[in-house]
Each structure stands twice: as C-alpha cells, then as structure tokens.
C-alpha cells in the first residue's frame, strides 16, 4: 500500500470519497493482520502459499519498478531497451534465487483424494473422458481413476441428429445474444462491462453444457469406432482453468469499471496526454506493477501445483513463450496478450502431437514458428492497430 502512494495511500487517498486518515490506517492494519493470521494458520496449504506468494510478489514487483524501470523510463528508453533490461533482470533474479534456494529439484505429493467438508473429493486423480466416433454418432465414456481399480462413471451417446442440433442451437444462442447485446440503446454494446462478444461466449458455453446433458442418451462403449480419443482432466487442473478465468474477469472489470482501470487505459494510449489531463501516471504505473506481481505469483504457484515439483528454472523456461504470446496478441492490448498466450500455449502442446516425429524439445520452436507466420501477415499482432 505504501508503494502505491506513500503515506497518503496508507491514510486512504485511494479510497472513494474523503475517508478519515485514522479509519483508513486502522482498516489497513486490520486487513494486514488478518492476512497474516490466515497465512500463518493455513500452512502447510496450497491456498495459504498462494496468498502469501501473491502478497510478497505484489511488493517485490513495484519495488523493482521504483528502483529500476522508472529510472529507464525517465531517460525515454526505447521498448527494445526495456526488453533487454527485463531479460537481464530475469537473469539476476533467477541466479540470485538459486544462490539461496539451491539448484536442486524439490518435489512434493498432491494427494489423489482429499476431504472437503467431510466428503472425499478427487484432487489429482484424473477423470478420463473417452470419445468414440461411430457410424451412428458420438459416444462419451467417463472413467474415475480415484478408486482402485478405476470405476466407470457414466456413458452418454449422441446421434448425429443430436450432434447437429447441439452445434446449431449453441451457435444460434450465441448469435442471438450477440445481436441482442449489440442493439438497444445507443452505446449499449460497448458502454457496459460485459460486451457483446463476452455475452455471446458465455451464452454459447452455457447452452452447450445444458444441451450436453439434455440430449444425452444411454449407451455403451462401442466395440469398434472410426476414431477415438481420450481427454484427461483432474480437479486440480480444472481449478487452474477456473482461477485463470476468474483472474481475467477481475482484470476486465478493473479496466472497464474503475477509475484506476480507465487511468491505465488512458496512460497506455498516450502517457503524455494522460499527464496533461491530471492523471498521476506514476501511481498508475505502480498499481499496474502491484497487480502484475500478484498475478504472476498466482501463476507460479499453480504451475508448481500442476507439476508437483519446484525448481529455480521452471519460470525462466516460460519467459520466451510469454514474450511470444504478448507480441503475437499485440503489445497495445491486454486482451490481445491473453488471446496470444492461449494460441502460443495450445500450439506448443498440440504441435508435438500433431506433427509426426516432433518431441517435447521442440515445443518452444513451434510457438515461435506460429509467431513468425502471424507477424508476416499482421506485423502489429492479432489485435494491434494500424
């Protein structure tokens, strides 16, 4: 909080209205103590570690901004220079951490089954979704690997008519919501937090899931099929997806509906004009680093959860794909960075299976091959301007 705006921030200068400094100091102190108690009593726990790491990095990131990046911006350093500084700082942080933490790989075990409110819930135990394509339609067979031996959960069959209806109704619902959200009063489609595209996506997903249950028929695993595949998903991996979606929704709300978000967008478009209009760009930059640090910490913890191990190099190996995702989506758009990251991530994982003879060693080259192809067609990135 102090890094956000000094003593005045601790006294509530960032609060709406004109709060009492004593009240703001008291609320901040109570909040800090509550977070400390939660983290202390919660260990050992992934969620306590998640909270602690987010708080620590939310302090470290703006500290680096204040002592390093702010000085380079004051000298009007180019984007290429800032990129080199970032890479150099990543080396310093990596080897500095290694000096204290060590270079060995530390592993831990996530239990397959955990207790939640007295109920046994599979955590790392995978659910297998087996899909079969036959002449009569699609069949989905779900297997729970938590028990020993693995137990089948259910089997659902869909005729080709049901598949066509599922796709048509899903697209129809998404298109109808998009048209409804785009119409109405002037500016209705763009003046609200949830715009036409997000509304259409949510409506399409909700319709697809609902119809998936309504159109399902009883069946059994076919003896032969023209095509079959298996999707593996666990509660722990699904939680990563839900946390990522929640973080994106939170960031979207921040950018669209808060004064800080509007100041961020204004500073990103034209920082000189933002200064002239009275925006405290230094505070906006500091807030951006605080948010970025907390988000990076959450991503790092969930990465460790997925692989059940920790090593100093695990984040560094993601640095190049991260840059590729941001550049691919467009440097001037947060949403472009999200889209570019998904494209890069999916291309790395799908490419090693889609291209014969390609192993996991070539995951990063596949990502950059996609980047080169897109930039040859659209040099400003997918969502970049002209």
CSV table of N, CA and C in Angstrom, one decimal, residues 310-382:
chain,number,residue,atom,x,y,z
A,310,UNK,N,9.2,-28.1,-7.6
A,310,UNK,CA,9.7,-26.8,-7.7
A,310,UNK,C,11.2,-26.8,-8.1
A,311,UNK,N,11.5,-25.9,-9.0
A,311,UNK,CA,12.9,-25.7,-9.4
A,311,UNK,C,13.0,-24.2,-9.8
A,312,UNK,N,14.3,-23.7,-9.7
A,312,UNK,CA,14.5,-22.3,-10.0
A,312,UNK,C,14.2,-22.0,-11.5
A,313,UNK,N,14.5,-23.0,-12.3
A,313,UNK,CA,14.4,-22.7,-13.8
A,313,UNK,C,13.0,-22.8,-14.4
A,314,UNK,N,12.0,-23.3,-13.6
A,314,UNK,CA,10.7,-23.6,-14.2
A,314,UNK,C,10.0,-22.3,-14.7
A,315,UNK,N,10.2,-21.2,-14.0
A,315,UNK,CA,9.6,-20.0,-14.5
A,315,UNK,C,10.4,-19.4,-15.7
A,316,UNK,N,11.7,-19.5,-15.6
A,316,UNK,CA,12.6,-19.0,-16.7
A,316,UNK,C,12.3,-19.6,-18.0
A,317,UNK,N,12.0,-20.9,-18.0
A,317,UNK,CA,11.8,-21.6,-19.3
A,317,UNK,C,10.4,-21.1,-19.9
A,318,UNK,N,9.6,-20.4,-19.2
A,318,UNK,CA,8.3,-19.9,-19.7
A,318,UNK,C,8.5,-18.5,-20.2
A,319,UNK,N,9.7,-17.9,-20.0
A,319,UNK,CA,9.9,-16.5,-20.3
A,319,UNK,C,9.7,-16.2,-21.8
A,320,UNK,N,10.4,-17.1,-22.6
A,320,UNK,CA,10.3,-16.9,-24.1
A,320,UNK,C,8.9,-17.1,-24.6
A,321,UNK,N,8.2,-18.2,-24.2
A,321,UNK,CA,6.8,-18.3,-24.7
A,321,UNK,C,5.9,-17.1,-24.2
A,322,UNK,N,6.2,-16.5,-23.1
A,322,UNK,CA,5.4,-15.4,-22.6
A,322,UNK,C,5.6,-14.2,-23.5
A,323,UNK,N,6.9,-13.9,-23.9
A,323,UNK,CA,7.1,-12.8,-24.8
A,323,UNK,C,6.4,-13.1,-26.2
A,324,UNK,N,6.5,-14.3,-26.6
A,324,UNK,CA,5.9,-14.7,-27.9
A,324,UNK,C,4.4,-14.5,-27.8
A,325,UNK,N,3.8,-14.8,-26.7
A,325,UNK,CA,2.3,-14.7,-26.6
A,325,UNK,C,1.9,-13.2,-26.6
A,326,UNK,N,2.7,-12.4,-25.9
A,326,UNK,CA,2.3,-10.9,-25.8
A,326,UNK,C,2.5,-10.3,-27.2
A,327,UNK,N,3.6,-10.6,-27.8
A,327,UNK,CA,3.9,-10.0,-29.2
A,327,UNK,C,2.9,-10.5,-30.2
A,328,UNK,N,2.5,-11.7,-30.1
A,328,UNK,CA,1.6,-12.3,-31.1
A,328,UNK,C,0.2,-11.6,-30.9
A,329,UNK,N,-0.2,-11.4,-29.7
A,329,UNK,CA,-1.5,-10.8,-29.5
A,329,UNK,C,-1.6,-9.3,-29.8
A,330,UNK,N,-0.5,-8.6,-29.6
A,330,UNK,CA,-0.4,-7.2,-29.8
A,330,UNK,C,0.0,-6.5,-28.6
A,331,UNK,N,1.1,-5.7,-28.7
A,331,UNK,CA,1.7,-5.0,-27.5
A,331,UNK,C,0.7,-4.0,-26.9
A,332,UNK,N,-0.2,-3.5,-27.6
A,332,UNK,CA,-1.1,-2.4,-27.1
A,332,UNK,C,-2.4,-2.9,-26.5
A,333,UNK,N,-2.6,-4.2,-26.4
A,333,UNK,CA,-3.9,-4.7,-25.9
A,333,UNK,C,-3.7,-5.8,-24.9
A,334,UNK,N,-4.4,-5.6,-23.7
A,334,UNK,CA,-4.3,-6.6,-22.7
A,334,UNK,C,-5.1,-7.9,-23.2
A,335,UNK,N,-6.2,-7.7,-23.8
A,335,UNK,CA,-7.0,-8.8,-24.3
A,335,UNK,C,-6.2,-9.5,-25.5
A,336,UNK,N,-5.4,-8.8,-26.2
A,336,UNK,CA,-4.6,-9.4,-27.2
A,336,UNK,C,-3.5,-10.3,-26.6
A,337,UNK,N,-3.0,-9.8,-25.5
A,337,UNK,CA,-2.0,-10.7,-24.8
A,337,UNK,C,-2.6,-12.0,-24.3
A,338,UNK,N,-3.8,-11.9,-23.8
A,338,UNK,CA,-4.5,-13.1,-23.3
A,338,UNK,C,-4.7,-14.1,-24.5
A,339,UNK,N,-5.2,-13.5,-25.6
A,339,UNK,CA,-5.5,-14.3,-26.8
A,339,UNK,C,-4.2,-14.9,-27.3
A,340,UNK,N,-3.2,-14.1,-27.4
A,340,UNK,CA,-1.9,-14.6,-27.9
A,340,UNK,C,-1.3,-15.7,-27.0
A,341,UNK,N,-1.5,-15.6,-25.7
A,341,UNK,CA,-0.9,-16.6,-24.8
A,341,UNK,C,-1.6,-17.9,-25.0
A,342,UNK,N,-2.9,-17.9,-25.2
A,342,UNK,CA,-3.7,-19.1,-25.4
A,342,UNK,C,-3.2,-19.8,-26.7
A,343,UNK,N,-3.1,-19.0,-27.7
A,343,UNK,CA,-2.6,-19.5,-29.0
A,343,UNK,C,-1.3,-20.2,-28.9
A,344,UNK,N,-0.3,-19.5,-28.3
A,344,UNK,CA,1.0,-20.0,-28.1
A,344,UNK,C,1.0,-21.3,-27.2
A,345,UNK,N,0.3,-21.2,-26.1
A,345,UNK,CA,0.2,-22.4,-25.3
A,345,UNK,C,-0.4,-23.6,-25.9
A,346,UNK,N,-1.5,-23.4,-26.6
A,346,UNK,CA,-2.1,-24.5,-27.3
A,346,UNK,C,-1.3,-25.1,-28.5
A,347,UNK,N,-0.6,-24.2,-29.2
A,347,UNK,CA,0.2,-24.6,-30.3
A,347,UNK,C,1.4,-25.4,-29.8
A,348,UNK,N,2.0,-25.1,-28.7
A,348,UNK,CA,3.1,-25.8,-28.1
A,348,UNK,C,2.7,-27.2,-27.8
A,349,UNK,N,1.5,-27.4,-27.1
A,349,UNK,CA,1.1,-28.7,-26.6
A,349,UNK,C,0.5,-29.5,-27.8
A,350,UNK,N,-0.3,-28.9,-28.6
A,350,UNK,CA,-0.9,-29.7,-29.7
A,350,UNK,C,0.1,-30.0,-30.8
A,351,UNK,N,1.1,-29.1,-31.0
A,351,UNK,CA,2.0,-29.3,-32.1
A,351,UNK,C,2.9,-30.5,-32.0
A,352,UNK,N,3.3,-30.9,-30.7
A,352,UNK,CA,4.2,-32.0,-30.6
A,352,UNK,C,3.4,-33.3,-30.8
A,353,UNK,N,2.1,-33.3,-30.8
A,353,UNK,CA,1.3,-34.5,-31.1
A,353,UNK,C,0.8,-34.5,-32.6
A,354,UNK,N,0.6,-33.3,-33.1
A,354,UNK,CA,0.1,-33.2,-34.5
A,354,UNK,C,1.1,-33.4,-35.5
A,355,UNK,N,2.4,-33.0,-35.2
A,355,UNK,CA,3.5,-33.1,-36.2
A,355,UNK,C,4.3,-34.4,-35.9
A,356,UNK,N,4.3,-35.4,-36.8
A,356,UNK,CA,5.0,-36.7,-36.5
A,356,UNK,C,6.5,-36.4,-36.3
A,357,UNK,N,7.0,-37.2,-35.4
A,357,UNK,CA,8.5,-37.1,-35.1
A,357,UNK,C,9.0,-35.9,-34.3
A,358,UNK,N,8.0,-35.1,-33.8
A,358,UNK,CA,8.4,-33.9,-33.0
A,358,UNK,C,8.2,-34.3,-31.6
A,359,UNK,N,9.3,-34.1,-30.8
A,359,UNK,CA,9.2,-34.3,-29.4
A,359,UNK,C,9.0,-33.1,-28.6
A,360,UNK,N,8.9,-33.2,-27.2
A,360,UNK,CA,8.7,-32.0,-26.4
A,360,UNK,C,9.8,-31.0,-26.4
A,361,UNK,N,11.0,-31.4,-26.9
A,361,UNK,CA,12.1,-30.5,-27.0
A,361,UNK,C,11.8,-29.3,-27.9
A,362,UNK,N,10.9,-29.6,-28.9
A,362,UNK,CA,10.6,-28.6,-29.9
A,362,UNK,C,9.3,-27.8,-29.6
A,363,UNK,N,8.9,-27.8,-28.3
A,363,UNK,CA,7.7,-27.0,-28.0
A,363,UNK,C,7.8,-25.5,-28.3
A,364,UNK,N,8.9,-24.9,-27.8
A,364,UNK,CA,9.1,-23.5,-27.9
A,364,UNK,C,9.4,-23.1,-29.4
A,365,UNK,N,10.2,-23.9,-30.2
A,365,UNK,CA,10.3,-23.5,-31.6
A,365,UNK,C,9.0,-23.5,-32.3
A,366,UNK,N,8.0,-24.4,-32.0
A,366,UNK,CA,6.7,-24.4,-32.6
A,366,UNK,C,6.0,-23.1,-32.3
A,367,UNK,N,6.1,-22.7,-31.1
A,367,UNK,CA,5.4,-21.4,-30.7
A,367,UNK,C,6.0,-20.2,-31.5
A,368,UNK,N,7.3,-20.2,-31.7
A,368,UNK,CA,7.9,-19.1,-32.5
A,368,UNK,C,7.6,-19.2,-34.0
A,369,UNK,N,7.4,-20.4,-34.4
A,369,UNK,CA,7.1,-20.6,-35.8
A,369,UNK,C,5.7,-20.0,-36.1
A,370,UNK,N,4.7,-20.3,-35.1
A,370,UNK,CA,3.4,-19.6,-35.2
A,370,UNK,C,3.5,-18.1,-35.2
A,371,UNK,N,4.4,-17.6,-34.3
A,371,UNK,CA,4.6,-16.2,-34.1
A,371,UNK,C,5.1,-15.6,-35.4
A,372,UNK,N,6.1,-16.2,-36.1
A,372,UNK,CA,6.6,-15.7,-37.3
A,372,UNK,C,5.6,-15.6,-38.4
A,373,UNK,N,4.8,-16.7,-38.5
A,373,UNK,CA,3.8,-16.7,-39.6
A,373,UNK,C,2.7,-15.6,-39.4
A,374,UNK,N,2.3,-15.4,-38.2
A,374,UNK,CA,1.3,-14.4,-37.9
A,374,UNK,C,1.8,-13.0,-38.1
A,375,UNK,N,3.1,-12.8,-37.7
A,375,UNK,CA,3.7,-11.4,-37.8
A,375,UNK,C,4.0,-11.1,-39.3
A,376,UNK,N,4.2,-12.1,-40.1
A,376,UNK,CA,4.4,-11.9,-41.5
A,376,UNK,C,3.2,-11.3,-42.2
A,377,UNK,N,2.0,-11.8,-41.7
A,377,UNK,CA,0.7,-11.4,-42.2
A,377,UNK,C,0.2,-10.1,-41.6
A,378,UNK,N,0.4,-10.0,-40.2
A,378,UNK,CA,-0.1,-8.9,-39.5
A,378,UNK,C,1.0,-8.5,-38.5
A,379,UNK,N,1.9,-7.6,-38.9
A,379,UNK,CA,3.1,-7.3,-38.1
A,379,UNK,C,2.8,-6.6,-36.7
A,380,UNK,N,1.6,-6.0,-36.6
A,380,UNK,CA,1.2,-5.3,-35.4
A,380,UNK,C,0.6,-6.3,-34.4
A,381,UNK,N,0.5,-7.6,-34.7
A,381,UNK,CA,-0.1,-8.5,-33.8
A,381,UNK,C,-1.6,-8.8,-34.1
A,382,UNK,N,-2.2,-9.7,-33.5
A,382,UNK,CA,-3.6,-10.1,-33.8
A,382,UNK,C,-4.6,-9.0,-33.6
